[in-house]
Amino acid sequence: MKWTDTFDIAIALCEKFPDQDPKTIRFTDLHKWVMELPGFSDDPNRSGEKILEAIQMAWIDEAE
């Protein structure tokens, strides 16, 4: 997975953290958790607020 795979990342986060409310996540934690996902292999510096926000929104949609 890469940073641009927002929906795949959201699904993986939803499965790994089923009890976590994605609306309350800090971007620093989100960045760390994405980096730790199995199958994720992208440059940590390629993410930014816009990408993390897109991942968070996709995670919120997936969780609901």
mmCIF file of N, CA and C in Angstrom:
data_model
loop_
_atom_site.group_PDB
_atom_site.id
_atom_site.type_symbol
_atom_site.label_atom_id
_atom_site.label_comp_id
_atom_site.label_asym_id
_atom_site.label_seq_id
_atom_site.Cartn_x
_atom_site.Cartn_y
_atom_site.Cartn_z
ATOM 1 N N MET A 1 0.832 -1.178 0.000
ATOM 2 C CA MET A 1 0.000 0.000 0.000
ATOM 3 C C MET A 1 0.883 1.250 0.000
ATOM 4 N N LYS A 2 0.358 2.266 -0.613
ATOM 5 C CA LYS A 2 0.994 3.582 -0.648
ATOM 6 C C LYS A 2 0.049 4.590 0.007
ATOM 7 N N TRP A 3 0.538 5.795 0.259
ATOM 8 C CA TRP A 3 -0.281 6.829 0.891
ATOM 9 C C TRP A 3 -1.556 7.123 0.099
ATOM 10 N N THR A 4 -1.502 6.952 -1.200
ATOM 11 C CA THR A 4 -2.664 7.271 -2.030
ATOM 12 C C THR A 4 -3.744 6.191 -1.996
ATOM 13 N N ASP A 5 -3.470 5.053 -1.385
ATOM 14 C CA ASP A 5 -4.455 3.968 -1.277
ATOM 15 C C ASP A 5 -5.350 4.187 -0.061
ATOM 16 N N THR A 6 -6.025 5.319 -0.044
ATOM 17 C CA THR A 6 -6.764 5.732 1.151
ATOM 18 C C THR A 6 -7.833 4.726 1.577
ATOM 19 N N PHE A 7 -8.557 4.155 0.632
ATOM 20 C CA PHE A 7 -9.632 3.227 1.003
ATOM 21 C C PHE A 7 -9.071 1.919 1.540
ATOM 22 N N ASP A 8 -8.003 1.421 0.930
ATOM 23 C CA ASP A 8 -7.367 0.196 1.432
ATOM 24 C C ASP A 8 -6.794 0.426 2.827
ATOM 25 N N ILE A 9 -6.195 1.577 3.036
ATOM 26 C CA ILE A 9 -5.651 1.919 4.349
ATOM 27 C C ILE A 9 -6.779 2.024 5.372
ATOM 28 N N ALA A 10 -7.872 2.650 4.993
ATOM 29 C CA ALA A 10 -9.012 2.806 5.911
ATOM 30 C C ALA A 10 -9.569 1.448 6.322
ATOM 31 N N ILE A 11 -9.684 0.533 5.385
ATOM 32 C CA ILE A 11 -10.179 -0.811 5.704
ATOM 33 C C ILE A 11 -9.229 -1.509 6.663
ATOM 34 N N ALA A 12 -7.922 -1.411 6.388
ATOM 35 C CA ALA A 12 -6.931 -2.049 7.252
ATOM 36 C C ALA A 12 -6.956 -1.456 8.659
ATOM 37 N N LEU A 13 -7.110 -0.138 8.759
ATOM 38 C CA LEU A 13 -7.177 0.511 10.073
ATOM 39 C C LEU A 13 -8.440 0.105 10.819
ATOM 40 N N CYS A 14 -9.529 0.009 10.111
ATOM 41 C CA CYS A 14 -10.803 -0.392 10.714
ATOM 42 C C CYS A 14 -10.702 -1.808 11.287
ATOM 43 N N GLU A 15 -10.003 -2.681 10.565
ATOM 44 C CA GLU A 15 -9.836 -4.059 11.026
ATOM 45 C C GLU A 15 -8.855 -4.143 12.195
ATOM 46 N N LYS A 16 -7.791 -3.345 12.147
ATOM 47 C CA LYS A 16 -6.763 -3.404 13.188
ATOM 48 C C LYS A 16 -7.199 -2.705 14.476
ATOM 49 N N PHE A 17 -8.001 -1.647 14.346
ATOM 50 C CA PHE A 17 -8.436 -0.858 15.504
ATOM 51 C C PHE A 17 -9.970 -0.752 15.514
ATOM 52 N N PRO A 18 -10.665 -1.875 15.701
ATOM 53 C CA PRO A 18 -12.133 -1.854 15.591
ATOM 54 C C PRO A 18 -12.834 -1.012 16.659
ATOM 55 N N ASP A 19 -12.208 -0.809 17.798
ATOM 56 C CA ASP A 19 -12.842 -0.051 18.880
ATOM 57 C C ASP A 19 -12.431 1.416 18.894
ATOM 58 N N GLN A 20 -11.587 1.824 17.947
ATOM 59 C CA GLN A 20 -11.094 3.200 17.899
ATOM 60 C C GLN A 20 -12.062 4.084 17.105
ATOM 61 N N ASP A 21 -12.387 5.233 17.653
ATOM 62 C CA ASP A 21 -13.227 6.195 16.946
ATOM 63 C C ASP A 21 -12.314 7.045 16.051
ATOM 64 N N PRO A 22 -12.426 6.893 14.726
ATOM 65 C CA PRO A 22 -11.528 7.624 13.835
ATOM 66 C C PRO A 22 -11.705 9.141 13.886
ATOM 67 N N LYS A 23 -12.811 9.605 14.450
ATOM 68 C CA LYS A 23 -13.038 11.046 14.556
ATOM 69 C C LYS A 23 -12.154 11.690 15.625
ATOM 70 N N THR A 24 -11.618 10.871 16.533
ATOM 71 C CA THR A 24 -10.830 11.409 17.645
ATOM 72 C C THR A 24 -9.322 11.192 17.477
ATOM 73 N N ILE A 25 -8.909 10.733 16.309
ATOM 74 C CA ILE A 25 -7.498 10.411 16.066
ATOM 75 C C ILE A 25 -6.683 11.671 15.798
ATOM 76 N N ARG A 26 -5.524 11.740 16.433
ATOM 77 C CA ARG A 26 -4.562 12.796 16.099
ATOM 78 C C ARG A 26 -3.791 12.347 14.858
ATOM 79 N N PHE A 27 -3.439 13.294 14.018
ATOM 80 C CA PHE A 27 -2.736 12.953 12.788
ATOM 81 C C PHE A 27 -1.375 12.311 13.062
ATOM 82 N N THR A 28 -0.745 12.665 14.172
ATOM 83 C CA THR A 28 0.540 12.036 14.502
ATOM 84 C C THR A 28 0.352 10.546 14.763
ATOM 85 N N ASP A 29 -0.724 10.185 15.466
ATOM 86 C CA ASP A 29 -1.020 8.769 15.710
ATOM 87 C C ASP A 29 -1.422 8.075 14.419
ATOM 88 N N LEU A 30 -2.244 8.727 13.630
ATOM 89 C CA LEU A 30 -2.695 8.148 12.364
ATOM 90 C C LEU A 30 -1.500 7.841 11.463
ATOM 91 N N HIS A 31 -0.586 8.776 11.370
ATOM 92 C CA HIS A 31 0.618 8.581 10.550
ATOM 93 C C HIS A 31 1.396 7.355 11.025
ATOM 94 N N LYS A 32 1.588 7.249 12.324
ATOM 95 C CA LYS A 32 2.326 6.126 12.916
ATOM 96 C C LYS A 32 1.614 4.800 12.639
ATOM 97 N N TRP A 33 0.309 4.777 12.825
ATOM 98 C CA TRP A 33 -0.450 3.544 12.628
ATOM 99 C C TRP A 33 -0.435 3.089 11.170
ATOM 100 N N VAL A 34 -0.537 4.041 10.259
ATOM 101 C CA VAL A 34 -0.485 3.691 8.835
ATOM 102 C C VAL A 34 0.882 3.096 8.507
ATOM 103 N N MET A 35 1.929 3.712 9.017
ATOM 104 C CA MET A 35 3.284 3.216 8.753
ATOM 105 C C MET A 35 3.481 1.788 9.270
ATOM 106 N N GLU A 36 2.758 1.416 10.319
ATOM 107 C CA GLU A 36 2.895 0.093 10.933
ATOM 108 C C GLU A 36 1.998 -0.970 10.298
ATOM 109 N N LEU A 37 1.133 -0.579 9.373
ATOM 110 C CA LEU A 37 0.228 -1.553 8.758
ATOM 111 C C LEU A 37 1.007 -2.574 7.921
ATOM 112 N N PRO A 38 0.622 -3.849 8.015
ATOM 113 C CA PRO A 38 1.259 -4.847 7.159
ATOM 114 C C PRO A 38 0.970 -4.524 5.689
ATOM 115 N N GLY A 39 1.961 -4.611 4.870
ATOM 116 C CA GLY A 39 1.778 -4.344 3.449
ATOM 117 C C GLY A 39 1.952 -2.892 3.070
ATOM 118 N N PHE A 40 2.153 -2.015 4.057
ATOM 119 C CA PHE A 40 2.369 -0.609 3.731
ATOM 120 C C PHE A 40 3.843 -0.378 3.477
ATOM 121 N N SER A 41 4.145 0.219 2.331
ATOM 122 C CA SER A 41 5.554 0.502 2.012
ATOM 123 C C SER A 41 5.626 1.764 1.169
ATOM 124 N N ASP A 42 5.716 2.875 1.859
ATOM 125 C CA ASP A 42 5.859 4.154 1.172
ATOM 126 C C ASP A 42 6.727 5.061 2.046
ATOM 127 N N ASP A 43 7.219 6.095 1.450
ATOM 128 C CA ASP A 43 8.082 7.043 2.140
ATOM 129 C C ASP A 43 7.276 7.789 3.201
ATOM 130 N N PRO A 44 7.726 7.755 4.460
ATOM 131 C CA PRO A 44 6.989 8.457 5.523
ATOM 132 C C PRO A 44 6.820 9.945 5.257
ATOM 133 N N ASN A 45 7.729 10.521 4.505
ATOM 134 C CA ASN A 45 7.681 11.956 4.240
ATOM 135 C C ASN A 45 6.735 12.336 3.103
ATOM 136 N N ARG A 46 6.136 11.354 2.451
ATOM 137 C CA ARG A 46 5.231 11.652 1.349
ATOM 138 C C ARG A 46 3.813 11.941 1.818
ATOM 139 N N SER A 47 3.556 11.775 3.094
ATOM 140 C CA SER A 47 2.217 12.077 3.610
ATOM 141 C C SER A 47 2.188 13.516 4.098
ATOM 142 N N GLY A 48 1.005 14.053 4.107
ATOM 143 C CA GLY A 48 0.802 15.400 4.624
ATOM 144 C C GLY A 48 -0.588 15.483 5.219
ATOM 145 N N GLU A 49 -0.947 16.652 5.663
ATOM 146 C CA GLU A 49 -2.254 16.829 6.299
ATOM 147 C C GLU A 49 -3.396 16.441 5.366
ATOM 148 N N LYS A 50 -3.262 16.770 4.091
ATOM 149 C CA LYS A 50 -4.321 16.469 3.123
ATOM 150 C C LYS A 50 -4.525 14.954 2.962
ATOM 151 N N ILE A 51 -3.440 14.216 2.875
ATOM 152 C CA ILE A 51 -3.525 12.761 2.726
ATOM 153 C C ILE A 51 -4.059 12.127 4.006
ATOM 154 N N LEU A 52 -3.555 12.561 5.150
ATOM 155 C CA LEU A 52 -4.029 12.011 6.420
ATOM 156 C C LEU A 52 -5.509 12.314 6.634
ATOM 157 N N GLU A 53 -5.936 13.489 6.222
ATOM 158 C CA GLU A 53 -7.354 13.844 6.335
ATOM 159 C C GLU A 53 -8.203 12.937 5.441
ATOM 160 N N ALA A 54 -7.726 12.652 4.237
ATOM 161 C CA ALA A 54 -8.454 11.763 3.320
ATOM 162 C C ALA A 54 -8.549 10.353 3.898
ATOM 163 N N ILE A 55 -7.463 9.885 4.513
ATOM 164 C CA ILE A 55 -7.473 8.563 5.149
ATOM 165 C C ILE A 55 -8.457 8.557 6.312
ATOM 166 N N GLN A 56 -8.432 9.609 7.121
ATOM 167 C CA GLN A 56 -9.349 9.695 8.262
ATOM 168 C C GLN A 56 -10.808 9.696 7.800
ATOM 169 N N MET A 57 -11.106 10.459 6.760
ATOM 170 C CA MET A 57 -12.481 10.495 6.248
ATOM 171 C C MET A 57 -12.922 9.135 5.714
ATOM 172 N N ALA A 58 -12.033 8.458 5.007
ATOM 173 C CA ALA A 58 -12.354 7.123 4.494
ATOM 174 C C ALA A 58 -12.567 6.145 5.642
ATOM 175 N N TRP A 59 -11.786 6.282 6.693
ATOM 176 C CA TRP A 59 -11.919 5.417 7.873
ATOM 177 C C TRP A 59 -13.266 5.692 8.557
ATOM 178 N N ILE A 60 -13.645 6.941 8.671
ATOM 179 C CA ILE A 60 -14.941 7.283 9.265
ATOM 180 C C ILE A 60 -16.064 6.654 8.451
ATOM 181 N N ASP A 61 -15.988 6.772 7.139
ATOM 182 C CA ASP A 61 -17.008 6.166 6.264
ATOM 183 C C ASP A 61 -17.048 4.653 6.438
ATOM 184 N N GLU A 62 -15.881 4.034 6.515
ATOM 185 C CA GLU A 62 -15.806 2.576 6.649
ATOM 186 C C GLU A 62 -16.344 2.117 8.003
ATOM 187 N N ALA A 63 -16.094 2.907 9.047
ATOM 188 C CA ALA A 63 -16.528 2.530 10.389
ATOM 189 C C ALA A 63 -18.041 2.651 10.569
ATOM 190 N N GLU A 64 -18.689 3.477 9.766
ATOM 191 C CA GLU A 64 -20.133 3.695 9.930
ATOM 192 C C GLU A 64 -20.937 2.746 9.148
#
